[in-house]
Coordinates of C-alpha atoms in Angstrom, one line a residue:
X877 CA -8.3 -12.0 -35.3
X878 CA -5.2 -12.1 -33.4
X879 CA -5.4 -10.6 -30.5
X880 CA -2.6 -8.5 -28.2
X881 CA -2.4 -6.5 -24.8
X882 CA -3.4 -2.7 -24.9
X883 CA -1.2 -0.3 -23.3
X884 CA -3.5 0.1 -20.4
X885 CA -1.2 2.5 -19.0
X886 CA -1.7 5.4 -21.7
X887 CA -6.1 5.1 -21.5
X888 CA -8.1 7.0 -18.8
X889 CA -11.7 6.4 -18.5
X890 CA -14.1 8.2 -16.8
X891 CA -17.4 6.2 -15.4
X892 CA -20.7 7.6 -14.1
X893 CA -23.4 6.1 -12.5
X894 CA -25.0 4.1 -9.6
X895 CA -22.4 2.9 -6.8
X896 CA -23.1 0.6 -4.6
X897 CA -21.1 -1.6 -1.8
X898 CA -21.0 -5.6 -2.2
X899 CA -20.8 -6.8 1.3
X900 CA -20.4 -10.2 2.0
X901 CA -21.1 -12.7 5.1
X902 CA -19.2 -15.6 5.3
X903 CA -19.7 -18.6 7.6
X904 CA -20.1 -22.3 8.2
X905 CA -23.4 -23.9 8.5
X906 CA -24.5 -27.3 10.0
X907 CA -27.7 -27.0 11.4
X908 CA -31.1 -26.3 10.9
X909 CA -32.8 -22.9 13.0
X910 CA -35.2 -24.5 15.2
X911 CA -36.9 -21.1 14.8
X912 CA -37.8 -22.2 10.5
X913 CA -36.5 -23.8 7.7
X914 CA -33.6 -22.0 7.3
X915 CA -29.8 -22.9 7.8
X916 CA -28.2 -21.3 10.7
X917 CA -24.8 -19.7 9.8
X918 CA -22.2 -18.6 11.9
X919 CA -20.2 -15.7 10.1
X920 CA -16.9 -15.3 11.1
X921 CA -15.4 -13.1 8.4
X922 CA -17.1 -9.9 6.4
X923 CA -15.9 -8.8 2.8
X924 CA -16.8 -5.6 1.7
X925 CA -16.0 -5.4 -2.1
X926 CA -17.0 -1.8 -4.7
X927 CA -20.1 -3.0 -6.3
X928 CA -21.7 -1.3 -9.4
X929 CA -20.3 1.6 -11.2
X930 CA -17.7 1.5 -8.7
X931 CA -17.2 -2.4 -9.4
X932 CA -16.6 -0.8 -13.3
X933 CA -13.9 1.5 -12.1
X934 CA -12.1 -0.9 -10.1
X935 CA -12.1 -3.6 -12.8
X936 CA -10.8 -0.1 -15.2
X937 CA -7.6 0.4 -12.4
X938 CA -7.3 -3.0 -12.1
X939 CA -6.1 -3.0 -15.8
X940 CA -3.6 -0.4 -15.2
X941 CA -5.8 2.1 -16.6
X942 CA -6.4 5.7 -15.2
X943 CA -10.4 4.9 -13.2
X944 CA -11.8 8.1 -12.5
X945 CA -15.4 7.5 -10.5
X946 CA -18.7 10.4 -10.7
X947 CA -21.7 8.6 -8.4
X948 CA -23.6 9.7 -5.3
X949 CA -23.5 8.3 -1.6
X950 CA -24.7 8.3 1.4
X951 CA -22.7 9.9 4.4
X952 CA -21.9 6.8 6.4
X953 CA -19.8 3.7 7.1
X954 CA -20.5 2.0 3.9
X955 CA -19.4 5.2 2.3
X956 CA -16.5 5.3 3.8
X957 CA -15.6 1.8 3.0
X958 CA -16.5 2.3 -0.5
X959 CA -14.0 5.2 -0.4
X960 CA -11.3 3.5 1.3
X961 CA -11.5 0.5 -1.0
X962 CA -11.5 2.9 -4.3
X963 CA -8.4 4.8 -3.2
X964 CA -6.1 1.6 -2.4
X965 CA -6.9 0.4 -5.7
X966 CA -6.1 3.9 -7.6
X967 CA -9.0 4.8 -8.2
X968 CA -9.8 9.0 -8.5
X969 CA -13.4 9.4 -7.1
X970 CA -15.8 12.0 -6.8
X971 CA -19.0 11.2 -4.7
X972 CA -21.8 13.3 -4.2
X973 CA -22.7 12.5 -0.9
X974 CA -26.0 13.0 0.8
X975 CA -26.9 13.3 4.5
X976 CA -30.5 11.8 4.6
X977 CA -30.4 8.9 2.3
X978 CA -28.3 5.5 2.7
X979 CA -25.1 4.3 0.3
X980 CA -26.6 1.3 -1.5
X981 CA -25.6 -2.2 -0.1
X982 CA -26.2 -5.6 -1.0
X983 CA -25.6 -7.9 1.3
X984 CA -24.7 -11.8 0.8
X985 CA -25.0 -14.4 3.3
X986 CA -22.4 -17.3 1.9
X987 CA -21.8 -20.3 2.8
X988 CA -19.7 -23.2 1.6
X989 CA -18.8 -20.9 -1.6
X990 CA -22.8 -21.1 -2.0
X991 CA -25.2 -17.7 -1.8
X992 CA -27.9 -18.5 0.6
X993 CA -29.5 -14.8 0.6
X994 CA -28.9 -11.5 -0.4
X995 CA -30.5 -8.4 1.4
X996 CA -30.5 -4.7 -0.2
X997 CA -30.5 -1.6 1.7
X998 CA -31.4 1.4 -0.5
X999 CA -34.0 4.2 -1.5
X1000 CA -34.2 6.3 -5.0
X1001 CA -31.6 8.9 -4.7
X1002 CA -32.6 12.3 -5.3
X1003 CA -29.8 13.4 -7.5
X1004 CA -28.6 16.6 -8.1
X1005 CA -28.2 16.6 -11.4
X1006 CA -26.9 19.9 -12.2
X1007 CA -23.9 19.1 -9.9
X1008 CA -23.8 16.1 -11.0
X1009 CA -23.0 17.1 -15.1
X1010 CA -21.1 20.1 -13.9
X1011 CA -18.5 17.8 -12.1
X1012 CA -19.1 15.2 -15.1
X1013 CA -18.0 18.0 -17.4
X1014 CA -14.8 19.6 -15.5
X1015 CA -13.5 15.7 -15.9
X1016 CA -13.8 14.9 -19.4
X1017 CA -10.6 16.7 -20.3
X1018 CA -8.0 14.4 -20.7
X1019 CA -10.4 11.0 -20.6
X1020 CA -10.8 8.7 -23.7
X1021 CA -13.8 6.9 -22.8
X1022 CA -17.1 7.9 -20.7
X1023 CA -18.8 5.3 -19.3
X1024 CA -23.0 5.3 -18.3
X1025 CA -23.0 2.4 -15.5
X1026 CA -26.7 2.6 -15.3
X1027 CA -28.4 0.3 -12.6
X1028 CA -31.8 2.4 -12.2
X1029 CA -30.4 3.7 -8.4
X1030 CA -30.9 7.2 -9.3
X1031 CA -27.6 8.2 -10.1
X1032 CA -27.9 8.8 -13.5
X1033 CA -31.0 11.0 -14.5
X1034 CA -30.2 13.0 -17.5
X1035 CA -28.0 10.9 -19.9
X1036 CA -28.4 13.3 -22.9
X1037 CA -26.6 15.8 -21.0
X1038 CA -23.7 13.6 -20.5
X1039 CA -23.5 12.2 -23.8
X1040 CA -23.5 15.3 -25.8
X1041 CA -21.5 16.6 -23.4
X1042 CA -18.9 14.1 -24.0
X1043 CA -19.3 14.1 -27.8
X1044 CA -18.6 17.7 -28.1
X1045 CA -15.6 16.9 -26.5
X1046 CA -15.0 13.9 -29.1
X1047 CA -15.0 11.2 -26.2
X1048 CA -17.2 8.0 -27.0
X1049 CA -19.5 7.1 -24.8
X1050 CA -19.9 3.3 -23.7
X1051 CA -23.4 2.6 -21.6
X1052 CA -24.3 -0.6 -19.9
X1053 CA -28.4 0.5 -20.2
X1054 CA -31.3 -0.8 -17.9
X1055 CA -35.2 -0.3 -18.0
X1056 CA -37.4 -0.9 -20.6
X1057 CA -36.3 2.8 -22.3
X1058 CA -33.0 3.0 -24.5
X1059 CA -34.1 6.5 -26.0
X1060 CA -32.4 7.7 -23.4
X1061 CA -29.2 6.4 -24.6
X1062 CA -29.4 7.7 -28.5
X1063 CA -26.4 8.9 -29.6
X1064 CA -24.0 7.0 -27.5
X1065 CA -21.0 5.0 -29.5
X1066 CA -22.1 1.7 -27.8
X1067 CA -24.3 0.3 -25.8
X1068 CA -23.5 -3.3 -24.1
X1069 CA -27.3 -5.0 -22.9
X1070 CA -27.9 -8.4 -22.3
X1071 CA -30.1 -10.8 -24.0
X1072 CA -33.1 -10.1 -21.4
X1073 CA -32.0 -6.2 -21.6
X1074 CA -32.6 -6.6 -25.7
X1075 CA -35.7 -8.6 -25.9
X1076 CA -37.1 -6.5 -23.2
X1077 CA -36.9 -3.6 -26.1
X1078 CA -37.1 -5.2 -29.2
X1079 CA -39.2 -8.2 -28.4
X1080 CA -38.1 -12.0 -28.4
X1081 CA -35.4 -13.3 -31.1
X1082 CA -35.9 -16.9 -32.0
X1083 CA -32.6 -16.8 -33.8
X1084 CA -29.7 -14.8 -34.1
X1085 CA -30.8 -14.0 -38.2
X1086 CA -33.8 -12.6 -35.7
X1087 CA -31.4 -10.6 -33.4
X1088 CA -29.4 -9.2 -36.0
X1089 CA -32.4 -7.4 -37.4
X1090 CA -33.5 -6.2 -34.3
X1091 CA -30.3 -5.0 -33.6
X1092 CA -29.9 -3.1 -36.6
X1093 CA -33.2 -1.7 -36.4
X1094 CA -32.7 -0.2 -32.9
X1095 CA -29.0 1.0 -34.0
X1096 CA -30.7 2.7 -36.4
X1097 CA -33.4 4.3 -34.4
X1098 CA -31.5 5.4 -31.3
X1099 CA -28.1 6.6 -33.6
X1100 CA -25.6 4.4 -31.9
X1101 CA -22.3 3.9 -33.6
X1102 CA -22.5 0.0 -32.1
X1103 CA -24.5 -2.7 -30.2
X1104 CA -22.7 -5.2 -27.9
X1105 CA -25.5 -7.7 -26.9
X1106 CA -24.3 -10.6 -24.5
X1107 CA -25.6 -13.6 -24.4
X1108 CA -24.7 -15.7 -21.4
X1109 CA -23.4 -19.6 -22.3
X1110 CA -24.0 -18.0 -26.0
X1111 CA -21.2 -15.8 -25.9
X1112 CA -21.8 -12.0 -27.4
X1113 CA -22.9 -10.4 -30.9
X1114 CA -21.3 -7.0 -32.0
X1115 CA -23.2 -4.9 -34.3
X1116 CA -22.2 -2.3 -36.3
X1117 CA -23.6 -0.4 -39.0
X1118 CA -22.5 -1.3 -42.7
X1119 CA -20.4 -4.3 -40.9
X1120 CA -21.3 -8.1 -40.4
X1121 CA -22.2 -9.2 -37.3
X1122 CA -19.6 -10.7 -35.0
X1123 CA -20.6 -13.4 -33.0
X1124 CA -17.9 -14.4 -30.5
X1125 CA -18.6 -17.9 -28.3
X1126 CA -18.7 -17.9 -24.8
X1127 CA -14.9 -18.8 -23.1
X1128 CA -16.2 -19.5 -19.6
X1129 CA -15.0 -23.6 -19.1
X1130 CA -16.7 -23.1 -15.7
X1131 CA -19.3 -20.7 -14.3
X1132 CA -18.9 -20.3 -10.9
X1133 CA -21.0 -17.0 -10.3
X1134 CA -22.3 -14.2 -12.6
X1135 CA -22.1 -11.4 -10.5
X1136 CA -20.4 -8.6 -12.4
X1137 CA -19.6 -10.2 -15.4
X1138 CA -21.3 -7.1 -17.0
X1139 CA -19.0 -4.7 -15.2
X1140 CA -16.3 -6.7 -16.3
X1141 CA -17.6 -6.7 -19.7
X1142 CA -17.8 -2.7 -19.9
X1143 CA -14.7 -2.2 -17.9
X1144 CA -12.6 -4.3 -20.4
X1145 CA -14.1 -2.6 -23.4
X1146 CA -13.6 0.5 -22.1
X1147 CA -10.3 0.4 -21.2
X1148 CA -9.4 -1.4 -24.3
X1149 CA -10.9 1.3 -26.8
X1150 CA -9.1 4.4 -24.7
X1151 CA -6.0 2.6 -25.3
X1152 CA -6.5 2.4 -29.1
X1153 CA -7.8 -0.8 -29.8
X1154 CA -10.8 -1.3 -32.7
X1155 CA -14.0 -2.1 -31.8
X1156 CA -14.3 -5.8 -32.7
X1157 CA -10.7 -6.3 -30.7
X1158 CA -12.0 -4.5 -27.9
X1159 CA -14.6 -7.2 -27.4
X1160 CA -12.8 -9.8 -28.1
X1161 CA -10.6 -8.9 -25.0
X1162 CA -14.1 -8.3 -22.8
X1163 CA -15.4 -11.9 -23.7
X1164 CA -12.2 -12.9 -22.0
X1165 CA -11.9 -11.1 -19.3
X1166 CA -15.9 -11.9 -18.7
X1167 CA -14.9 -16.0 -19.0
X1168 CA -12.1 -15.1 -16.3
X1169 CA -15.0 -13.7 -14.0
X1170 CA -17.7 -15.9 -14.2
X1171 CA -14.7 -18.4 -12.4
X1172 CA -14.5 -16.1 -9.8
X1173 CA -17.0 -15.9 -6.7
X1174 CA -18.5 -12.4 -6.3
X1175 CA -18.1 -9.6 -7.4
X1176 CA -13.8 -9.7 -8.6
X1177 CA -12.3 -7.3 -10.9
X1178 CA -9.5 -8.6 -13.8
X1179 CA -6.4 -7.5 -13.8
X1180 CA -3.9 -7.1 -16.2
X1181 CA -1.6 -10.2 -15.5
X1182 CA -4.6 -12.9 -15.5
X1183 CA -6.1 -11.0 -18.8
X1184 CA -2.4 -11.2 -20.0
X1185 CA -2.0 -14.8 -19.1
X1186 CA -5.4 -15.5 -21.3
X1187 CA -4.2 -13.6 -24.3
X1188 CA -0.9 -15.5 -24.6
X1189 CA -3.0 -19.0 -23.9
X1190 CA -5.5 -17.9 -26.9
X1191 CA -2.5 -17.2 -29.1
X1192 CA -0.4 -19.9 -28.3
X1193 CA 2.2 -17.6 -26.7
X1194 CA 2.3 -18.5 -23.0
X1195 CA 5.3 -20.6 -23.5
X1196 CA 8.9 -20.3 -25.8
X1197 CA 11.4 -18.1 -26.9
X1198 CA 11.1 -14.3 -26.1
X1199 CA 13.4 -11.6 -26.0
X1200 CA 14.2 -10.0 -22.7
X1201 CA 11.0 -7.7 -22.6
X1202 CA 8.4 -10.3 -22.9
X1203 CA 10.5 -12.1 -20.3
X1204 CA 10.1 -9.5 -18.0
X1205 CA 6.5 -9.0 -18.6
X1206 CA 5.9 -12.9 -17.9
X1207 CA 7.7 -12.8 -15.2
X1208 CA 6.0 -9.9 -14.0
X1209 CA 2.2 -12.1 -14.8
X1210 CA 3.6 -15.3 -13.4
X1211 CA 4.4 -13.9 -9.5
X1212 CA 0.9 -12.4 -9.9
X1213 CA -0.2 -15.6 -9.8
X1214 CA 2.1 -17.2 -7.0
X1215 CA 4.4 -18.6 -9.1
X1216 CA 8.2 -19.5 -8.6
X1217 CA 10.5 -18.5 -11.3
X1218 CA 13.4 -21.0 -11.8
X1219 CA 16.6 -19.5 -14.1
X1220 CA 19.5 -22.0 -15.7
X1221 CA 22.0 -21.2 -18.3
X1222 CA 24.3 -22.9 -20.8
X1223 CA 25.7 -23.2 -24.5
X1224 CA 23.5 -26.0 -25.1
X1225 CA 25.5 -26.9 -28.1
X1226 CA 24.0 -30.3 -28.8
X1227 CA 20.7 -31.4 -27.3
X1228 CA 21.5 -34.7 -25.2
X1229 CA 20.0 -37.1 -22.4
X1230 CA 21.9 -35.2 -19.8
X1231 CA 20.3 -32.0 -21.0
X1232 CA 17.2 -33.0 -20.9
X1233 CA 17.5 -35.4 -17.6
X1234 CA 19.4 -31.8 -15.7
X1235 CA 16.2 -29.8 -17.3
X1236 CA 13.3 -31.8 -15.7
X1237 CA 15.4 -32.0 -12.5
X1238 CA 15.8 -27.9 -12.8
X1239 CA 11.6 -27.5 -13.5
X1240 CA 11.0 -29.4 -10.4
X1241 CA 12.7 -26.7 -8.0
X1242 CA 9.5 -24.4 -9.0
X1243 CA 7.0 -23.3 -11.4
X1244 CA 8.2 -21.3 -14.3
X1245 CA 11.8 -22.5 -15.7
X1246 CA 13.4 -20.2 -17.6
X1247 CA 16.7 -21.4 -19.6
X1248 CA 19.4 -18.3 -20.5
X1249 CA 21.4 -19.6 -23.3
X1250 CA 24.9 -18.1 -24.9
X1251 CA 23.9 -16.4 -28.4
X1252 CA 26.6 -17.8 -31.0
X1253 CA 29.6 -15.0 -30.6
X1254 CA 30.3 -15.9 -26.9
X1255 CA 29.7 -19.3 -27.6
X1256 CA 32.6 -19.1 -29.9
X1257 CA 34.7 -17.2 -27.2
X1258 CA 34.4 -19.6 -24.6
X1259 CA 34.3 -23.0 -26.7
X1260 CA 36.9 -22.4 -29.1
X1261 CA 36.7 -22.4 -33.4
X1262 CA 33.7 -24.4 -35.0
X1263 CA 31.6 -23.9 -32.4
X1264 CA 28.8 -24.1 -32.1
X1265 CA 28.0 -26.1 -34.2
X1266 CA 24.0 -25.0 -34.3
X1267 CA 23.2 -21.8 -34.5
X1268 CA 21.5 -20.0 -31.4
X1269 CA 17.7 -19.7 -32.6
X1270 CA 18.1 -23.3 -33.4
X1271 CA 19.4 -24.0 -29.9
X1272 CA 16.3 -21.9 -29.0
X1273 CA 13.9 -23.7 -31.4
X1274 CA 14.5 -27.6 -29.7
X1275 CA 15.0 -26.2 -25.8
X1276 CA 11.5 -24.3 -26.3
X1277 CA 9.8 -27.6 -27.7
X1278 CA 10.7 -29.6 -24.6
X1279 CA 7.7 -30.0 -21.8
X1280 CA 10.6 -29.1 -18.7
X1281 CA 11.3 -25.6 -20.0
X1282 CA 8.8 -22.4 -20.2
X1283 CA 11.0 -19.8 -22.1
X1284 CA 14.3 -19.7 -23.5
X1285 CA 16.2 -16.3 -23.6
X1286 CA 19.6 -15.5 -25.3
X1287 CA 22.5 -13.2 -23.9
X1288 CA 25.4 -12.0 -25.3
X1289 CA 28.2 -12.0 -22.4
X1290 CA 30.2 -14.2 -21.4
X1291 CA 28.1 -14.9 -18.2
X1292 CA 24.3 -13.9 -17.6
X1293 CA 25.0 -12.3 -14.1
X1294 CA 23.5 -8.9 -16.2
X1295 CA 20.5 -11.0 -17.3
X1296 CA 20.3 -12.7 -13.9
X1297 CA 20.1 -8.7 -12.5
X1298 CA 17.6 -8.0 -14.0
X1299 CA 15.1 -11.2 -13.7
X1300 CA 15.8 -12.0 -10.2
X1301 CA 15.1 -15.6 -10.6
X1302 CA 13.6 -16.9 -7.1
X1303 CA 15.8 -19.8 -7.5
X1304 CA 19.5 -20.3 -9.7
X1305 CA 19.9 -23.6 -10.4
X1306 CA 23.2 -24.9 -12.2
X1307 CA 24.4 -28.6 -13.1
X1308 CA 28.4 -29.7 -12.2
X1309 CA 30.1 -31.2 -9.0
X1310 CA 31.0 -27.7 -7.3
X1311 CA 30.1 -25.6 -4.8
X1312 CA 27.6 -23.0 -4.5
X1313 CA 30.1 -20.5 -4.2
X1314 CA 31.3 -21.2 -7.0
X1315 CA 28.4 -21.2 -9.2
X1316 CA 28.4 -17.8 -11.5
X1317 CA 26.0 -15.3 -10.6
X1318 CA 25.5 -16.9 -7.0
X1319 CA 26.1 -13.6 -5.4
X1320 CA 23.9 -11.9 -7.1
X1321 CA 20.5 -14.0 -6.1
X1322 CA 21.7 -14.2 -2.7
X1323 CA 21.9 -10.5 -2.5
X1324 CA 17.9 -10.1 -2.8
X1325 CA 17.1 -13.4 -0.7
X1326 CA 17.0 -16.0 -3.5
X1327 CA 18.0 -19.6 -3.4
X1328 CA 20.9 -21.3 -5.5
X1329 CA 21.0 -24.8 -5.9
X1330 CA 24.0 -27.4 -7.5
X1331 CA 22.4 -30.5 -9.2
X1332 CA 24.3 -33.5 -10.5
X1333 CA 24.8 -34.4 -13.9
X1334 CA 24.3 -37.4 -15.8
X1335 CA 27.2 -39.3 -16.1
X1336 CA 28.7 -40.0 -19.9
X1337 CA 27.2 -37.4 -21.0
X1338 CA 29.0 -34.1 -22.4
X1339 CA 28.7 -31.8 -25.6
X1340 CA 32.3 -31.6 -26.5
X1341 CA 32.8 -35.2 -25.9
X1342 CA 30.2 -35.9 -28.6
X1343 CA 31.6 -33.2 -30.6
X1344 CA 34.9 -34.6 -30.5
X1345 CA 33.7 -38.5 -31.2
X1346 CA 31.8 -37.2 -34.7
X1347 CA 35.1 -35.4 -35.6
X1348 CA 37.0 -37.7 -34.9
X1349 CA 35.4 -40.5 -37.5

């Protein structure tokens, strides 16, 4: 299954359900309380993060999808922050708030990147739930996916409502279920428990011949068009009807902490199928983005850069030759991360020591080198007849397999100063024994604020010298 980013940008998902605000209490500790057992920790920084259905949401914007949020509230400071939070990240919400009761909060004491207690703060909301699918209802228009981010808060009390009324409407309907009754969720297009979640319904599964039956059985009962069932260091099962079962394994190299790895799960999914991917790549991409998560501490949403990154390491595609759109788009992933972008340029007519001595030297001035070569016409122009003597995706070809460079691009002028517009290289770096001045394209990086560098080359060593030595024996 090969696997390739969705256009995030043309899906819109709508989720409903219980939202709650992840607020966390950081601190040093290095005593004991005199008072118990218990470390003492001094906090000196609060983090409040969207937690639940709002957690869903986030992780939906964070994929450059269209998030728009349905849940109820409280009308008070943790509101607020919820609110505030959910707008800077794009997402479109619509809370029903009420007066008496409290937004849910679960509060984490941290220290040392370790959890050391967690407190909740909420009551049952009384939901109205006519409101509630009348607002669900005057949103569907123009949404791909619904989402049911079910957590037992209250939110969500009459889930047959929403789902017919979102298959009237030809909208599939993704829920991440709780409790020990999925009848309530018959009819939806997929439902994404995990292994406790399952067993809890179907009974215990000493194998996954065992879980596959189950599955099958409770597809069948509750009319589901699939059934998603992770299964922690065991990765996740897909099952649909009248297709084998698709067992993916688990890409976490190092859990760090679970918290809203099924949000990121759903999130991914759901973004992924309103963007018109099939089912069993649509999970493929959630069992990614869930082993990017489970590195993370807290509650963290994905975004499209990091789930980017992932894809292109499955595929083998993170390094080498790409045309001047999947340039830009790495670029674009590799500054998400931090990274500086390092540009070079030349004919590269014959691959020797110098080359490869002035490449290392290049990658060492950042974190991503990129190497602009001439294509074969202007080659031609400014080397004379019979050159060059390789052709350009052969020049391509050995600069790509060489450890120093990360991706090799081709232009057609004379000079890249067009390419170097548009890529904006945080640092130009060229090989000879002049001035910066006069290094092509200087101008142009110095404009935005980057840096341009001269580096020596190594001595004895030149292209058209060898050129000229095999042509002349």
């Amino acid at each position: 299954m090969k696997l390739t980013m969705p256009r995030y940008d043309q899906a819109a998902v709508l989720v409903v359900g219980d939202v709650m605000l992840d607020r966390y209490w950081h601190g040093g500790t290095s005593r004991i309380s005199p008072e118990a057992p218990v470390p003492v920790v001094r906090v000196d920084q609060i983090e409040d993060r969207p937690g639940g259905a709002a957690n869903v949401a986030l992780n939906i914007a964070a994929l450059g999808a269209r998030a728009l949020l349905v849940g109820v509230t409280g009308e008070d400071e943790a509101a607020k922050s919820l609110s505030d939070s959910l707008r800077g990240a794009g997402v479109e919400s619509h809370f029903q708030r009420l007066g008496d009761q409290p937004t849910i909060v679960k509060l984490r004491v941290m220290s040392r990147h370790q959890q050391l207690l967690r407190m909740d703060f909420e009551e049952p909301f009384n939901t109205d739930t006519v409101a509630l699918a009348r607002e669900v209802d005057a949103l569907l228009d123009g949404v791909k996916v619904l989402v049911l981010s079910d957590y037992g808060k209250g939110a969500l009390q009459n889930h047959q409502a929403l789902i017919q009324a979102a298959r009237k409407k030809g909208i599939a309907v993704l829920a991440d279920p709780k409790g020990k009754d999925f009848s309530i969720y018959r009819g939806a297009s997929l439902i994404t428990p995990n292994l406790h979640e399952f067993e809890l319904i179907v009974g215990g599964c000493a194998d996954e011949a065992e879980l596959v039956s189950k599955g099958a059985t409770l597809m069948h009962e509750l009319e589901l068009g699939a059934l998603l069932v992770t299964r922690g260091e065991h990765g996740m099962t897909l099952l649909r009807p009248e297709h084998a079962p698709l067992h993916l394994p688990a890409r976490a190299r190092e859990v760090f902490d679970v918290t809203g790895a099924g949000d990121t799960v759903i999130s991914t999914l759901a973004a992924s199928i309103a963007a018109g991917e099939e089912l069993p790549l649509a999970v493929a991409l959630a069992n990614l983005a869930a082993g990017i998560v489970v590195g993370k501490l807290g509650t963290a949403a994905i975004s499209a850069p990091e789930l980017r990154r992932a894809v292109q390491r499955e595929e083998g595609s993170e390094r080498g030759v790409l045309s001047l759109d999947q340039l830009l788009i790495a670029i674009e992933d590799a500054r998400a991360h931090g990274e500086k972008i390092v540009f070079t340029n030349g004919c590269f007519d014959i691959l020797h020591a110098g080359h490869v001595t002035y490449l290392e030297q290049a990658r060492a001035q950042g974190d991503r080198l990129i190497v602009a070569i001439n294509d074969d016409a202007s080659v031609s122009r400014l080397k004379g007849p019979g050159r060059p003597i390789n052709a350009v995706d052969r020049r391509m070809a050995v600069l790509a397999g060489l450890g120093a460079v990360d991706w090799v691009v081709s232009f057609g002028e004379d000079t890249p100063e067009r390419l170097l517009a548009q890529v904006q290289p945080d640092v130009l770096v060229k090989g000879g024994d002049y001035g910066i001045e006069q290094v092509v394209g200087a101008d142009i990086v110095q404009a935005y604020g980057g840096e341009v560098r001269v580096l020596g080359l190594v001595e004895n060593s030149s292209t058209t010298a060898i050129v000229e030595k095999i042509r002349s024996k």
